[in-house]
Every structure is written in C-alpha cells, then in structure tokens.
Coordinates of C-alpha atoms in Angstrom, one line a residue:
X1414 CA 20.6 -46.4 -6.8
X1415 CA 23.0 -43.8 -8.1
X1416 CA 23.1 -40.0 -7.8
X1417 CA 22.1 -37.8 -10.7
X1418 CA 25.4 -37.3 -12.6
X1419 CA 26.6 -34.3 -14.6
X1420 CA 26.3 -34.4 -18.4
X1421 CA 23.3 -36.7 -18.4
X1422 CA 19.7 -36.1 -19.6
X1423 CA 18.4 -36.4 -16.1
X1424 CA 20.9 -33.9 -14.9
X1425 CA 19.9 -31.4 -17.5
X1426 CA 16.2 -31.9 -16.8
X1427 CA 16.6 -31.6 -13.1
X1428 CA 18.8 -28.5 -13.4
X1429 CA 16.1 -26.8 -15.6
X1430 CA 13.3 -27.8 -13.2
X1431 CA 15.2 -26.5 -10.1
X1432 CA 16.0 -23.3 -12.0
X1433 CA 12.3 -22.9 -12.8
X1434 CA 11.3 -23.6 -9.2
X1435 CA 13.6 -20.9 -7.9
X1436 CA 12.5 -18.5 -10.6
X1437 CA 8.7 -18.9 -9.9
X1438 CA 9.1 -18.8 -6.2
X1439 CA 11.1 -15.6 -6.0
X1440 CA 9.4 -13.8 -9.0
X1441 CA 6.1 -14.2 -7.1
X1442 CA 7.5 -13.4 -3.7
X1443 CA 9.2 -10.1 -4.7
X1444 CA 6.7 -8.7 -7.2
X1445 CA 5.5 -6.2 -4.6
X1446 CA 8.9 -4.8 -3.7
X1447 CA 9.2 -2.3 -6.5
X1448 CA 5.6 -1.3 -5.9
X1449 CA 6.1 -0.1 -2.3
X1450 CA 6.2 3.6 -3.2
X1451 CA 3.0 3.2 -5.2
X1452 CA 1.3 1.4 -2.4
X1453 CA 2.4 4.1 0.0
X1454 CA 0.8 6.7 -2.3
X1455 CA -2.3 4.9 -3.4
X1456 CA -3.3 3.5 0.0
X1457 CA -2.0 6.6 1.9
X1458 CA 0.3 4.6 4.2
X1459 CA 3.9 5.0 5.4
X1460 CA 6.9 3.3 3.8
X1461 CA 7.1 0.9 6.7
X1462 CA 3.5 -0.1 6.3
X1463 CA 3.9 -0.6 2.6
X1464 CA 6.8 -2.9 3.2
X1465 CA 4.4 -5.2 5.1
X1466 CA 3.3 -6.6 1.7
X1467 CA 6.7 -8.3 1.5
X1468 CA 7.3 -8.8 5.2
X1469 CA 4.1 -10.6 5.9
X1470 CA 4.8 -13.1 3.1
X1471 CA 8.3 -13.8 4.3
X1472 CA 7.2 -14.0 7.9
X1473 CA 4.4 -16.6 7.2
X1474 CA 6.8 -18.4 4.8
X1475 CA 9.4 -18.6 7.5
X1476 CA 7.2 -20.5 10.0
X1477 CA 5.5 -22.5 7.3
X1478 CA 8.9 -23.9 6.4
X1479 CA 9.0 -25.9 9.6
X1480 CA 6.0 -27.9 8.6
X1481 CA 6.9 -28.1 5.0
X1482 CA 10.1 -30.1 5.6
X1483 CA 8.5 -32.7 7.7
X1484 CA 5.4 -32.8 5.4
X1485 CA 7.7 -33.6 2.4
X1486 CA 9.0 -36.7 4.3
X1487 CA 5.5 -38.2 4.2
X1488 CA 3.9 -36.5 1.2
X1489 CA 6.9 -36.7 -1.2
X1490 CA 9.4 -34.1 -2.3
X1491 CA 8.2 -33.6 -5.9
X1492 CA 4.5 -33.8 -5.1
X1493 CA 4.8 -31.1 -2.4
X1494 CA 6.9 -28.8 -4.7
X1495 CA 4.5 -29.2 -7.6
X1496 CA 1.5 -28.4 -5.4
X1497 CA 3.2 -25.4 -3.8
X1498 CA 4.4 -23.9 -7.1
X1499 CA 0.9 -24.3 -8.6
X1500 CA -0.9 -22.8 -5.6
X1501 CA 1.7 -20.0 -5.4
X1502 CA 1.1 -19.1 -9.0
X1503 CA -2.7 -19.0 -8.7
X1504 CA -2.5 -16.9 -5.6
X1505 CA -0.1 -14.5 -7.3
X1506 CA -2.7 -14.1 -10.0
X1507 CA -5.5 -13.5 -7.5
X1508 CA -3.5 -10.9 -5.7
X1509 CA -4.1 -8.6 -8.7
X1510 CA -7.8 -8.4 -7.8
X1511 CA -7.3 -7.3 -4.1
X1512 CA -10.0 -4.6 -3.4
X1513 CA -8.1 -2.9 -0.5
X1514 CA -4.8 -2.9 1.3
X1515 CA -6.0 -5.2 4.0
X1516 CA -7.1 -7.7 1.4
X1517 CA -3.8 -7.4 -0.3
X1518 CA -2.0 -8.2 3.0
X1519 CA -4.2 -11.2 3.6
X1520 CA -3.6 -12.6 0.1
X1521 CA 0.2 -12.1 0.5
X1522 CA 0.1 -13.8 3.9
X1523 CA -1.7 -16.8 2.3
X1524 CA 0.8 -16.8 -0.4
X1525 CA 3.6 -17.2 2.2
X1526 CA 2.1 -20.5 3.3
X1527 CA 2.2 -22.1 -0.1
X1528 CA 5.6 -20.6 -0.9
X1529 CA 7.1 -22.7 1.9
X1530 CA 6.7 -25.9 0.0
X1531 CA 9.5 -25.1 -2.4
X1532 CA 12.7 -23.6 -0.9
X1533 CA 13.5 -26.0 1.9
X1534 CA 12.3 -29.0 -0.1
X1535 CA 14.3 -28.0 -3.2
X1536 CA 17.5 -27.6 -1.1
X1537 CA 16.8 -31.1 0.4
X1538 CA 16.2 -32.6 -3.0
X1539 CA 19.5 -31.2 -4.2
X1540 CA 21.3 -32.6 -1.2
X1541 CA 19.8 -36.1 -1.6
X1542 CA 19.7 -36.6 -5.4
X1543 CA 22.9 -35.1 -6.7
X1544 CA 26.5 -36.2 -6.3
X1545 CA 27.9 -34.7 -3.1
X1546 CA 31.1 -33.7 -4.9
X1547 CA 29.3 -31.2 -7.0
X1548 CA 26.8 -30.0 -4.4
X1549 CA 28.1 -26.5 -4.2
X1550 CA 27.7 -26.0 -8.0
X1551 CA 24.2 -27.5 -8.1
X1552 CA 23.0 -25.4 -5.1
X1553 CA 24.5 -22.4 -6.9
X1554 CA 22.5 -23.2 -10.0
X1555 CA 19.2 -23.4 -8.0
X1556 CA 20.1 -20.1 -6.3
X1557 CA 20.8 -18.6 -9.7
X1558 CA 17.2 -19.4 -10.6
X1559 CA 16.1 -17.6 -7.4
X1560 CA 18.2 -14.6 -8.4
X1561 CA 16.8 -14.4 -11.9
X1562 CA 13.3 -14.9 -10.6
X1563 CA 13.8 -12.1 -8.1
X1564 CA 15.2 -9.9 -10.8
X1565 CA 12.5 -10.7 -13.4
X1566 CA 9.7 -10.3 -10.9
X1567 CA 10.9 -6.8 -10.0
X1568 CA 11.8 -5.8 -13.5
X1569 CA 8.6 -7.1 -15.2
X1570 CA 6.5 -5.6 -12.4
X1571 CA 8.1 -2.2 -12.9
X1572 CA 7.8 -2.3 -16.7
X1573 CA 4.3 -3.7 -16.8
X1574 CA 3.1 -1.3 -14.1
X1575 CA 4.1 1.8 -16.1
X1576 CA 2.3 0.3 -19.2
X1577 CA -0.8 -1.2 -17.7
X1578 CA -0.9 -0.5 -13.9
X1579 CA 0.2 -2.6 -11.0
X1580 CA -2.9 -4.9 -11.0
X1581 CA -2.5 -6.1 -14.6
X1582 CA 1.2 -6.4 -14.0
X1583 CA 0.7 -8.9 -11.2
X1584 CA -1.9 -10.8 -13.2
X1585 CA 0.4 -11.2 -16.2
X1586 CA 3.2 -12.5 -13.9
X1587 CA 0.7 -14.9 -12.3
X1588 CA -0.3 -16.4 -15.6
X1589 CA 3.4 -16.8 -16.6
X1590 CA 4.1 -18.6 -13.3
X1591 CA 1.3 -21.1 -13.9
X1592 CA 2.8 -22.1 -17.2
X1593 CA 6.2 -22.5 -15.7
X1594 CA 4.8 -24.6 -12.8
X1595 CA 3.5 -27.1 -15.4
X1596 CA 7.0 -27.3 -17.0
X1597 CA 8.5 -27.9 -13.5
X1598 CA 6.2 -30.9 -13.1
X1599 CA 7.2 -32.3 -16.5
X1600 CA 11.0 -31.9 -16.1
X1601 CA 11.8 -32.8 -12.4
X1602 CA 12.9 -36.4 -12.0
X1603 CA 11.1 -38.3 -9.3
X1604 CA 13.3 -38.5 -6.1
X1605 CA 15.2 -41.8 -5.7
X1606 CA 17.0 -41.3 -2.4
X1607 CA 14.4 -39.8 -0.1
X1608 CA 12.5 -42.2 2.0
X1609 CA 8.8 -41.4 2.5
X1610 CA 7.9 -41.8 6.2
X1611 CA 4.7 -40.6 7.8
X1612 CA 6.1 -38.9 10.9
X1613 CA 3.7 -37.4 13.5
X1614 CA 4.1 -34.1 15.3
X1615 CA 6.2 -35.7 18.1
X1616 CA 8.6 -37.3 15.7
X1617 CA 8.9 -34.0 13.8
X1618 CA 9.8 -32.1 17.0
X1619 CA 12.4 -34.8 17.7
X1620 CA 13.9 -34.3 14.3
X1621 CA 14.2 -30.5 14.8
X1622 CA 15.5 -31.1 18.3
X1623 CA 18.4 -33.1 16.9
X1624 CA 19.4 -30.0 14.8
X1625 CA 18.8 -27.4 17.5
X1626 CA 21.1 -29.2 20.0
X1627 CA 24.0 -28.8 17.6
X1628 CA 25.5 -25.4 18.4
X1629 CA 27.8 -25.1 15.4
X1630 CA 24.9 -25.9 13.0
X1631 CA 22.8 -23.2 14.7
X1632 CA 25.5 -20.7 14.2
X1633 CA 25.6 -21.5 10.5
X1634 CA 21.8 -21.3 10.4
X1635 CA 21.9 -17.8 11.9
X1636 CA 23.9 -16.5 8.9
X1637 CA 20.6 -16.7 7.0
X1638 CA 19.1 -14.0 9.2
X1639 CA 22.0 -11.7 8.7
X1640 CA 22.4 -12.2 5.0
X1641 CA 18.7 -11.9 4.0
X1642 CA 18.0 -9.1 6.5
X1643 CA 20.7 -7.0 4.9
X1644 CA 19.7 -7.8 1.4
X1645 CA 16.0 -7.2 1.7
X1646 CA 16.6 -3.9 3.6
X1647 CA 18.7 -2.5 0.8
X1648 CA 16.2 -3.5 -1.9
X1649 CA 13.1 -2.4 0.1
X1650 CA 14.2 1.2 0.3
X1651 CA 16.3 1.8 -2.8
X1652 CA 13.0 2.5 -4.7
X1653 CA 12.1 5.3 -2.2
X1654 CA 15.7 6.7 -2.4
X1655 CA 15.8 6.8 -6.2
X1656 CA 12.2 8.1 -6.8
X1657 CA 13.1 11.1 -4.5
X1658 CA 15.3 14.1 -5.2
X1659 CA 17.7 14.4 -6.8
X1660 CA 17.1 11.3 -9.0
X1661 CA 13.3 11.3 -9.6
X1662 CA 13.5 8.0 -11.5
X1663 CA 10.4 6.4 -13.0
X1664 CA 9.0 3.0 -11.9
X1665 CA 10.3 1.4 -15.2
X1666 CA 13.8 2.7 -14.7
X1667 CA 13.9 1.6 -11.1
X1668 CA 12.6 -1.8 -12.3
X1669 CA 15.5 -2.1 -14.8
X1670 CA 18.0 -1.4 -12.0
X1671 CA 17.1 -4.9 -10.8
X1672 CA 19.1 -6.3 -13.8
X1673 CA 22.0 -6.1 -11.4
X1674 CA 20.6 -9.4 -10.1
X1675 CA 22.5 -11.0 -13.0
X1676 CA 25.6 -10.5 -10.9
X1677 CA 24.0 -12.8 -8.3
X1678 CA 23.1 -15.3 -11.0
X1679 CA 26.8 -15.6 -11.8
X1680 CA 28.2 -15.4 -8.3
X1681 CA 25.9 -18.1 -6.8
X1682 CA 27.4 -20.7 -9.1
X1683 CA 30.9 -19.2 -9.2
X1684 CA 31.3 -18.8 -5.4
X1685 CA 29.7 -22.2 -4.9
X1686 CA 32.3 -23.8 -7.0
X1687 CA 35.1 -21.9 -5.3
X1688 CA 33.8 -23.0 -1.9
X1689 CA 34.0 -26.6 -3.1
X1690 CA 37.7 -26.0 -3.9
X1691 CA 38.9 -23.6 -1.1
X1692 CA 36.4 -24.2 1.7
X1693 CA 33.1 -22.6 2.7
X1694 CA 34.5 -20.6 5.7
X1695 CA 37.1 -18.8 3.6
X1696 CA 34.9 -18.0 0.7
X1697 CA 31.9 -16.8 2.7
X1698 CA 34.0 -14.3 4.6
X1699 CA 35.2 -12.9 1.2
X1700 CA 31.6 -12.8 -0.1
X1701 CA 30.4 -10.8 3.0
X1702 CA 33.3 -8.4 2.7
X1703 CA 32.2 -7.9 -0.9
X1704 CA 28.7 -7.0 0.4
X1705 CA 30.1 -4.5 2.8
X1706 CA 32.1 -2.8 0.0
X1707 CA 29.1 -2.7 -2.3
X1708 CA 26.9 -1.1 0.4
X1709 CA 29.5 1.5 1.1
X1710 CA 29.7 2.5 -2.6
X1711 CA 25.9 3.1 -2.7
X1712 CA 26.5 6.1 -0.4
X1713 CA 28.2 8.0 -3.3
X1714 CA 25.9 10.5 -4.9
X1715 CA 26.6 9.6 -8.6
X1716 CA 23.8 7.4 -9.9
X1717 CA 26.1 5.2 -12.0
X1718 CA 28.3 4.5 -8.9
X1719 CA 25.3 3.9 -6.8
X1720 CA 24.0 1.2 -9.2
X1721 CA 27.5 -0.3 -9.4
X1722 CA 27.5 -0.5 -5.6
X1723 CA 24.1 -2.3 -5.7
X1724 CA 25.6 -4.8 -8.2
X1725 CA 28.6 -5.5 -6.1
X1726 CA 26.4 -5.9 -3.0
X1727 CA 24.2 -8.4 -4.9
X1728 CA 27.2 -10.3 -6.2
X1729 CA 28.4 -10.8 -2.6
X1730 CA 25.0 -11.7 -1.2
X1731 CA 24.1 -14.5 -3.7
X1732 CA 27.6 -15.9 -3.3
X1733 CA 27.3 -15.9 0.5
X1734 CA 23.8 -17.4 0.4
X1735 CA 24.9 -20.1 -2.0
X1736 CA 27.8 -21.1 0.2
X1737 CA 25.9 -20.9 3.5
X1738 CA 22.9 -23.0 2.3
X1739 CA 25.2 -25.8 0.9
X1740 CA 27.3 -25.7 4.1
X1741 CA 24.2 -26.1 6.3
X1742 CA 23.1 -29.1 4.1
X1743 CA 26.5 -30.8 4.4
X1744 CA 26.8 -30.2 8.2
X1745 CA 23.3 -31.5 8.9
X1746 CA 23.9 -35.1 7.9
X1747 CA 20.7 -37.1 8.1
X1748 CA 18.6 -34.0 9.1
X1749 CA 19.0 -32.1 5.9
X1750 CA 15.3 -31.2 5.5
X1751 CA 15.0 -29.9 9.0
X1752 CA 18.3 -28.0 8.9
X1753 CA 17.4 -26.5 5.6
X1754 CA 14.1 -25.4 7.0
X1755 CA 15.7 -23.8 10.0
X1756 CA 18.2 -22.0 7.8
X1757 CA 15.4 -20.6 5.7
X1758 CA 13.4 -19.8 8.8
X1759 CA 16.2 -17.6 10.0
X1760 CA 16.6 -16.3 6.4
X1761 CA 13.0 -15.1 6.1
X1762 CA 12.7 -13.9 9.7
X1763 CA 15.7 -11.7 8.8
X1764 CA 13.8 -10.5 5.7
X1765 CA 10.7 -9.7 7.7
X1766 CA 12.3 -8.2 10.8
X1767 CA 15.1 -6.3 9.2
X1768 CA 13.1 -5.3 6.2
X1769 CA 10.4 -3.7 8.4
X1770 CA 13.0 -2.2 10.9
X1771 CA 14.6 -0.5 7.9
X1772 CA 11.6 1.7 7.7
X1773 CA 12.6 3.4 10.9
X1774 CA 16.1 4.1 9.7
X1775 CA 14.8 5.4 6.3
X1776 CA 12.2 7.7 8.0
X1777 CA 14.7 9.2 10.5
X1778 CA 18.1 8.9 8.8
X1779 CA 17.4 8.3 5.1
X1780 CA 19.9 6.3 2.9
X1781 CA 22.9 6.6 5.2
X1782 CA 20.7 5.2 8.0
X1783 CA 19.8 2.2 5.8
X1784 CA 23.5 1.5 4.9
X1785 CA 24.6 1.9 8.5
X1786 CA 22.0 -0.6 9.7
X1787 CA 23.0 -3.1 7.0
X1788 CA 26.7 -2.7 7.8
X1789 CA 26.2 -3.5 11.5
X1790 CA 24.3 -6.6 10.5
X1791 CA 27.0 -7.8 8.2
X1792 CA 29.8 -7.2 10.6
X1793 CA 28.0 -9.4 13.1
X1794 CA 28.5 -12.3 10.8
X1795 CA 32.3 -12.5 11.4
X1796 CA 32.1 -13.4 15.1
X1797 CA 29.4 -15.9 14.2
X1798 CA 31.8 -17.5 11.7
X1799 CA 34.7 -17.5 14.1
X1800 CA 32.6 -19.2 16.8
X1801 CA 31.5 -21.8 14.3
X1802 CA 35.1 -22.5 13.4
X1803 CA 36.0 -22.8 17.1
X1804 CA 33.2 -25.3 17.7
X1805 CA 34.4 -27.4 14.7
X1806 CA 38.0 -27.4 16.0
X1807 CA 36.8 -28.3 19.5
X1808 CA 34.7 -31.2 18.1
X1809 CA 37.6 -32.5 16.0
X1810 CA 40.0 -32.5 19.0
X1811 CA 37.5 -34.4 21.1
X1812 CA 37.0 -36.9 18.3
X1813 CA 40.8 -37.4 18.0
X1814 CA 41.2 -37.9 21.7
X1815 CA 38.5 -40.5 21.7

C-alpha cells in the first residue's frame, strides 16, 4: 500500500473532498456569529447570552470529539465523516425553523454532536493517507477549506439576512451544505492505511491515557485553546463594535468584512509549507507574533486600518493553527486520532470559554478590553512553546545517553 501522492487523480479528488469537508463544517458552525447583534435585539438578550449560539455548539463539539476519534477506528474514517457532514447539513437547515431562543440553542447544541465527526477524523485521515513529507502542505489545504467555509458562512449569512431575513439565510446555507456533502462522499478515496478495530470504552481510555501521559504533547495540544480562544473572541465581538458608533455598519457590510478570511486561506498552506522547511517551532512563534500585531492595529480608529488589522490577525491565526495541528499529528505517532481529538478539544473549549468570557470584557471595557484579553492569551503561548522545546531537548538527551 502506498500513500496518496501529489499530481495524481486520487490526490486531486482527496484534496477537493477534504476542502469541502472543512468548508461545510465551518460554514455551518459559524453561520450564527454575524447574527449575534440581531439575536441580542430580537430575543432581548445580552451580547454574552447571544454568543451562546456559537459557544454551545463548540462546547458540545469539543467533548464529542473524544468519542468521534475512537468511533472512527471501528466505524471507519470515511463512513463517519459522510454521516457527520450529512447530519450537520440537515440540522443547519432545521435551525432556520427554531421557534424561540431556547430552541435555537438546543438545535445548535445537537449540531455540535454531529460536527465532531469531521475535524478530528479529517486530520487523522490526512496523517494516515498522505505522504508524510508533504503533511504540512496537505493539512494547510484542509485548513484553507475551513477558512473559506468560515468566511463564506459569515459572508453569506450577512448578505442573505439583509435580503431575506436570518431564518431564510440559514435555510439556504443548509441546502447548499447538503449538496456539498454528497460531493464529499463521491470524491473522498476510501482509506487504505487505517485499521478498523472495534475498541471498547476501556480500550479507548487507554488510548487517550497514552497521549495524556506525554507532557510535551499536552503542551502542544494546549496551543489549540490559546489560538482558538483568541480568534473567536475577536470575531464574536467585532460585529457589536462595528454596528455601534461611530461606524454604524449594516449586516451586509459586516458580512463582507469576513472576506479577510482569504488571508487565512493563503497563510494556512503557505505557513504549513514553511514549517516543513524551517521547523514548526520557529514558524508558529512568527505566526503568533503576527496575530499580536494584527490585534494591536485593530485599536486604531480608522475603519480601513481596523479591517487591515483583522486581516493580519487572521493570516497569523490560520498559519499558527495549520502548523500546530500538523505538529500534534507528527508528535503523536500511533495515537494520531486521539491526539488530534484532544487538540481540537482544547481548541473548541478555548472557543467556548474565551468567546463567552469576552462578553464581560466587551460589556465593561469595550474594544480595548477585547484586545487586551486576546493579547494576554497569545502571550501565554510563548512560555508553552519554550517548555515544549525544553521537554524535547530533555527527551533527546536521555535517548542519546541510553
């Protein structure tokens, strides 16, 4: 059995399928983010309460990931991803018919369960089926799909909401996602390197235990919390900031601001390739520094500079996420599925926890409070990286001495 090689038909089909999976997952997940100010107004709730429409999905998704990785070992990688994408798309459509805010939250929570079947399994599929030498590039391509999905979900939601209202907007995106789920099923090659094994709960805990006892791997996994927590906090509250004085931007205009996600589409592949050449540790530090610089620029009052700052921040985030996710996969060895799930668990807990906590900083300190909170999170990543490097050097010395 050989790996899927570049410049082949299988490579092109797999690349397109993985791009689609990232697109559908994140388009569906983030459709409510640009609607938070509308939810706050329509349902007479606070900004922090409105943010729960995203936080509840990511929180449920985070813990469901733990089961998804082990389930894919027995059920099959492709089968689980196809089932998850289809169910996610249908639930996204049904969300449009939620009669009240409580029902909307319940539907979004259920959505989080099925969303879990794609991210961890897709990362595992990439690690198992593609040539390890180009792993950074392929992981970057998958993540570029997530960035375009996130952008399109937000952009289309904003545009369609101004034209037809938020319910019809969510329904249209749900129908589009169902069509794309069918294409994913047609294009993704069946896995050839994953071994289906029907592991019980005890065996699953043993697999996760093998990952948890590796301190360096846990440090790398914790980067997911920091990166996603920072990213979601900025995007959760930028809508509130730009709809208020002195900007007073419409829902459509705010939706178009998410075009800056294209910077992430480029950086996820570009930074992934650079990490393959120059090392993950060096490149992720640069990517996080870029995020800090972009966040600082958003404090400037000029709208053009503020949007430029968001673009720079987004470039850095997707580059850092691409590097971190591939790095965790490489470091995990035979426990890729479990390590990927734990990385994404940290990633989405960061989204839920930091995204909701951001409501406190927005309410009491406005935009400067949001950026200060984000900056503290990002600065914490540097001691984490230095400790991970120290653990690696210590491990290498022990290995040499033996």
